[in-house]
Amino acid sequence: MIPYLILIIVVIILSEIRYKNFFFLRLLALFCLLIFVGFRYDVGADYLSYQQIFNDARQSSFSELLIEPGYMLINHLVLFFTNNFYWLTTLIVAIQLFFFHKAIKDFEYYTFALFVFITMNLGSMVNEMRQYIAILIFLYALKFIYNRSFSKYLALIIFGACFHYSILFVLPLYFLLSKKLSYYLYPLVFIISFVVSKIGIFDKLFNYLIGFSPYSVFMETDLIEKVNTESGLGFQFKNLLGILILMNYKAILEKYPKYIVYMNLYLCFLVCRNLFFNIGILMRLNLYFQISEIIAYPLFIYALFKKDMQVEVIVLFSILLMSLFFIGIINENYHLTYQTIFNN
């Protein structure tokens, strides 16, 4: 737990240091995050599996190289210089953070977004190495939905698919996320999805439909199971926070209209995390929606609370997020106990 706390403190301080309104140490903050995550050892449930893929990459057949070729290409690129797996993990994190920074570098609440990213997404980042490259490419691509540049959005989605094919499922969002709904529909849609999830209608329908597809074989594997990374107190906290944010969408979007794409994505996250809760393979897709938290939470606080209250609210909110983060860290199921390559 201590290494993560030190990381958060160092990164946040560096990200907020400025000279004449220029945050000249933000890249250094990201570099600290890069070294911390890149030079980890056996942190993340799939770390050793990725290491085995790396070790076997030299013997990969041509057909295997065509499976998510971007990821296999960087494996071979690293192997050209070294056999040390930690250089691959570092390169992957560098690619992830490059697109993360590109996506939010102009966001007014950059440091707040970075804090939310670390506390809410770092666990997924180390567990889903390939997919998280695609997720952060998608985060960057969101600006081209708002700018209505389908060619750039499409190019980024195709590029992301070179690392993880799942990104192709978010391609249709280009036509949906810029739509503005009636404000009362936002909490209503969430409430309906919550009720449906509790009744179990969606689970039964999904199980029935997938039975007609080639993916029915996954029903017998651990890819379709309750995902415990979003259970208990943390799960209910996000539901309560979500309904509160949705009930105040009018105030948020009136003050920050250009972020409608991110706020609509946040609605998708809240709806799908309830509907998909018992279906592991779909919860992985919901990671694309979850990335919206880094924008939604800062906008919520700065839109609703007056300046003389913002600091207190941010401190309280940060304590809550860090508490959830550290609860996850100490949970052995998440395999997040930190150690470096130098301890190995």
XYZ file of C-alpha atoms in Angstrom:
344
model
C 0.000 0.000 0.000
C 2.807 2.424 0.883
C 4.386 2.412 -2.626
C 1.021 3.341 -4.173
C 0.490 6.148 -1.650
C 3.948 7.568 -2.384
C 3.246 7.325 -6.118
C -0.017 9.245 -5.812
C 1.530 11.998 -3.673
C 4.553 12.460 -5.951
C 2.546 12.389 -9.186
C -0.103 14.832 -7.947
C 2.451 17.309 -6.587
C 4.504 17.243 -9.782
C 1.383 17.605 -11.920
C 0.268 20.736 -10.030
C 3.575 22.624 -9.957
C 3.389 25.557 -12.329
C 5.330 28.599 -13.434
C 3.377 31.461 -14.984
C 0.441 29.127 -15.536
C 2.635 26.545 -17.290
C 2.580 23.066 -15.742
C 6.100 22.194 -16.755
C 6.439 19.030 -14.632
C 3.433 17.081 -15.864
C 5.530 14.972 -18.192
C 7.821 14.205 -15.252
C 4.741 13.149 -13.257
C 3.797 10.767 -16.052
C 7.393 9.532 -16.208
C 7.202 8.582 -12.511
C 4.016 6.654 -13.246
C 5.728 5.047 -16.239
C 8.660 3.798 -14.161
C 6.409 2.636 -11.318
C 4.144 0.560 -13.554
C 6.688 -0.413 -16.200
C 9.282 -1.736 -13.754
C 6.836 -3.720 -11.646
C 7.231 -7.478 -11.211
C 4.328 -9.934 -11.058
C 1.806 -7.184 -10.361
C -1.465 -7.918 -12.127
C -3.242 -11.249 -12.470
C -2.039 -11.809 -16.045
C 1.539 -10.565 -15.633
C 3.170 -13.987 -15.858
C 0.928 -14.980 -18.777
C 2.071 -11.914 -20.722
C 5.641 -12.754 -19.806
C 5.179 -16.229 -21.264
C 3.747 -14.769 -24.490
C 6.833 -12.543 -24.676
C 9.200 -15.454 -24.121
C 7.438 -17.531 -26.805
C 7.173 -14.686 -29.323
C 10.366 -15.617 -31.195
C 8.753 -18.911 -32.185
C 5.442 -17.358 -33.228
C 4.022 -18.522 -36.529
C 2.853 -16.065 -39.179
C -0.800 -16.754 -38.343
C -0.154 -15.961 -34.672
C 1.425 -12.652 -35.654
C -1.835 -11.660 -37.355
C -3.687 -11.963 -34.035
C -3.646 -8.397 -32.697
C -0.505 -7.617 -34.749
C 0.277 -4.342 -32.976
C 0.835 -6.115 -29.699
C 2.932 -8.867 -31.295
C 4.933 -6.243 -33.187
C 6.027 -4.479 -30.011
C 6.938 -7.875 -28.524
C 9.273 -8.501 -31.461
C 10.551 -4.932 -31.365
C 11.652 -5.342 -27.753
C 13.059 -8.823 -28.417
C 15.240 -7.338 -31.149
C 17.135 -5.466 -28.423
C 16.680 -7.462 -25.231
C 15.137 -10.529 -23.603
C 14.095 -8.586 -20.527
C 10.307 -8.555 -20.211
C 10.245 -5.367 -18.139
C 11.230 -3.343 -21.204
C 8.070 -4.583 -22.899
C 5.901 -3.619 -19.927
C 7.584 -0.210 -19.868
C 7.014 0.319 -23.586
C 3.360 -0.659 -23.217
C 2.877 1.805 -20.365
C 4.623 4.505 -22.418
C 2.138 3.965 -25.256
C -0.783 3.997 -22.813
C 0.329 7.209 -21.102
C 1.091 8.898 -24.420
C -2.542 8.566 -25.498
C -3.788 9.394 -22.001
C -1.851 12.675 -22.016
C -2.894 13.479 -25.581
C -6.528 12.927 -24.594
C -6.626 15.225 -21.562
C -3.699 17.647 -21.958
C -6.121 20.535 -22.548
C -8.537 19.501 -19.784
C -8.810 22.252 -17.185
C -8.789 19.736 -14.338
C -5.885 17.639 -15.587
C -4.459 16.787 -12.151
C -7.853 15.780 -10.794
C -8.368 13.561 -13.854
C -4.923 12.031 -13.357
C -5.767 11.272 -9.723
C -9.036 9.578 -10.704
C -7.191 7.641 -13.400
C -4.663 6.247 -10.919
C -7.171 5.360 -8.210
C -9.913 4.007 -10.462
C -8.023 2.567 -13.434
C -4.521 1.528 -12.391
C -5.670 -1.957 -11.372
C -7.220 -2.550 -14.788
C -4.209 -0.992 -16.486
C -1.816 -3.589 -15.078
C -4.258 -6.472 -15.474
C -5.431 -5.716 -19.014
C -2.173 -4.644 -20.647
C -3.186 -5.093 -24.278
C -6.754 -3.920 -23.885
C -5.719 -0.833 -21.984
C -3.668 0.370 -24.929
C -6.891 0.197 -26.959
C -8.905 1.854 -24.173
C -6.604 4.872 -23.981
C -6.515 5.156 -27.763
C -10.316 5.254 -27.570
C -10.112 7.955 -24.887
C -8.058 10.078 -27.275
C -10.444 9.292 -30.139
C -13.395 10.739 -28.197
C -12.365 14.287 -29.080
C -12.987 13.471 -32.732
C -16.575 12.557 -31.938
C -17.099 16.054 -30.550
C -15.195 17.562 -33.507
C -17.240 15.397 -35.901
C -14.236 13.941 -37.692
C -15.266 10.383 -38.465
C -12.167 9.637 -40.566
C -9.809 10.403 -37.651
C -12.028 8.530 -35.205
C -12.165 5.514 -37.513
C -8.401 5.556 -38.069
C -7.775 5.518 -34.326
C -10.267 2.694 -33.745
C -8.599 0.601 -36.441
C -5.202 1.376 -34.947
C -6.473 0.390 -31.502
C -7.783 -2.898 -32.921
C -4.183 -3.827 -33.728
C -3.707 -4.159 -29.964
C -7.121 -5.457 -28.909
C -10.036 -6.307 -31.185
C -12.580 -5.415 -28.514
C -12.256 -1.731 -29.433
C -14.263 -2.438 -32.600
C -17.376 -2.746 -30.434
C -17.210 0.956 -29.573
C -17.061 2.086 -33.200
C -20.839 2.819 -33.363
C -20.536 5.195 -30.413
C -19.459 7.877 -32.867
C -23.111 8.190 -33.897
C -24.513 8.100 -30.356
C -22.351 9.947 -27.847
C -22.863 13.435 -29.255
C -26.658 13.157 -28.914
C -28.244 15.227 -26.168
C -31.113 13.599 -24.308
C -33.815 15.248 -22.245
C -32.276 15.748 -18.827
C -34.865 13.641 -17.013
C -33.988 10.655 -19.215
C -30.464 10.324 -17.828
C -31.439 9.191 -14.298
C -34.490 7.368 -15.665
C -32.421 5.210 -18.016
C -30.060 4.362 -15.165
C -32.887 3.421 -12.792
C -34.479 1.174 -15.426
C -31.157 -0.560 -16.081
C -30.635 -1.041 -12.346
C -34.068 -2.660 -11.935
C -33.540 -4.870 -14.995
C -30.168 -6.002 -13.628
C -31.727 -6.982 -10.295
C -34.525 -8.942 -11.962
C -32.000 -10.827 -14.096
C -33.779 -10.290 -17.415
C -30.649 -9.155 -19.228
C -28.604 -12.141 -18.019
C -31.208 -14.608 -19.262
C -31.560 -12.852 -22.614
C -27.798 -12.719 -23.132
C -27.352 -16.377 -22.227
C -30.117 -17.316 -24.649
C -28.785 -15.264 -27.562
C -25.150 -16.230 -27.144
C -26.189 -19.857 -27.299
C -26.748 -19.375 -31.054
C -23.280 -17.913 -31.613
C -19.780 -19.424 -31.839
C -19.047 -17.755 -28.492
C -21.323 -20.131 -26.608
C -18.196 -22.148 -25.746
C -17.167 -19.308 -23.423
C -20.222 -19.976 -21.277
C -18.341 -22.938 -19.836
C -15.212 -20.896 -19.045
C -14.295 -18.292 -16.491
C -14.832 -15.524 -19.053
C -18.522 -15.532 -18.174
C -18.689 -15.096 -14.448
C -19.431 -12.539 -11.799
C -16.660 -9.972 -11.829
C -15.626 -9.328 -8.238
C -13.579 -6.245 -9.075
C -16.757 -4.168 -8.886
C -18.513 -5.704 -5.922
C -19.562 -4.738 -2.433
C -19.191 -1.245 -1.010
C -17.352 0.149 -4.017
C -20.021 -1.024 -6.421
C -22.863 0.530 -4.448
C -20.902 3.732 -3.840
C -20.512 4.236 -7.572
C -24.214 3.587 -8.095
C -25.164 6.205 -5.510
C -22.618 8.663 -6.855
C -23.794 7.940 -10.376
C -27.459 8.669 -9.727
C -26.443 11.899 -7.977
C -24.396 12.987 -10.992
C -27.138 12.010 -13.445
C -29.708 14.012 -11.505
C -27.470 17.054 -11.969
C -26.665 16.561 -15.652
C -28.425 19.779 -16.578
C -26.132 21.911 -14.424
C -23.038 20.022 -15.594
C -23.796 20.179 -19.308
C -24.942 23.789 -19.195
C -21.580 24.782 -17.701
C -19.480 22.318 -19.739
C -21.399 21.685 -22.996
C -18.313 20.563 -24.934
C -17.954 17.520 -22.647
C -21.292 15.979 -23.600
C -19.500 13.068 -25.305
C -17.720 12.124 -22.071
C -20.835 12.561 -19.927
C -22.879 10.385 -22.274
C -20.133 7.795 -22.078
C -20.410 8.009 -18.298
C -24.112 7.177 -18.594
C -23.146 4.124 -20.678
C -20.719 3.111 -17.936
C -23.325 3.327 -15.179
C -25.954 1.460 -17.174
C -23.678 -1.294 -18.444
C -21.828 -1.962 -15.186
C -25.152 -3.016 -13.668
C -26.412 -4.936 -16.693
C -23.072 -6.661 -17.297
C -22.208 -7.402 -13.666
C -22.663 -11.180 -13.906
C -21.038 -11.480 -17.339
C -17.263 -11.166 -17.153
C -16.611 -10.886 -20.878
C -18.996 -7.920 -21.112
C -17.576 -6.271 -18.007
C -14.275 -6.134 -19.852
C -15.990 -4.192 -22.622
C -17.331 -1.812 -19.996
C -13.753 -0.724 -19.292
C -14.069 1.459 -22.402
C -16.968 3.261 -20.730
C -15.373 3.425 -17.288
C -12.593 5.683 -18.538
C -15.210 8.474 -18.597
C -14.910 8.728 -14.790
C -11.734 10.783 -15.135
C -13.756 13.560 -16.785
C -17.154 13.113 -15.117
C -16.027 13.427 -11.492
C -14.130 16.719 -11.839
C -16.959 18.258 -13.888
C -19.504 17.187 -11.286
C -17.662 18.881 -8.424
C -16.716 22.073 -10.239
C -20.175 22.494 -11.753
C -22.196 21.966 -8.586
C -20.168 23.367 -5.713
C -19.266 26.987 -5.093
C -15.611 27.991 -4.938
C -15.578 28.331 -1.161
C -16.667 24.678 -0.841
C -14.698 23.048 -3.655
C -11.511 22.337 -1.716
C -13.372 20.572 1.107
C -15.465 18.555 -1.344
C -12.406 17.547 -3.379
C -10.559 16.426 -0.235
C -13.525 14.356 0.955
C -14.074 12.902 -2.503
C -10.380 12.061 -2.854
C -10.365 10.286 0.496
C -13.321 8.162 -0.615
C -11.647 7.232 -3.913
C -8.352 6.437 -2.218
C -10.140 4.287 0.345
C -11.740 2.229 -2.423
C -8.385 2.032 -4.195
C -6.528 0.756 -1.137
C -9.280 -1.753 -0.355
C -8.633 -3.153 -3.820
C -4.862 -3.133 -3.294
C -5.033 -5.267 -0.155
C -7.472 -7.718 -1.742
C -5.322 -10.700 -2.746
C -7.713 -11.600 -5.587
C -6.565 -8.537 -7.512
C -2.866 -9.476 -7.297
C -1.758 -5.862 -6.867
C 0.774 -6.143 -4.046
C 3.609 -4.036 -5.399
C 7.100 -5.292 -6.071
C 9.696 -4.230 -8.613
C 12.045 -6.077 -10.927
C 14.798 -5.176 -8.475
C 13.120 -7.279 -5.773
C 12.980 -10.305 -8.049
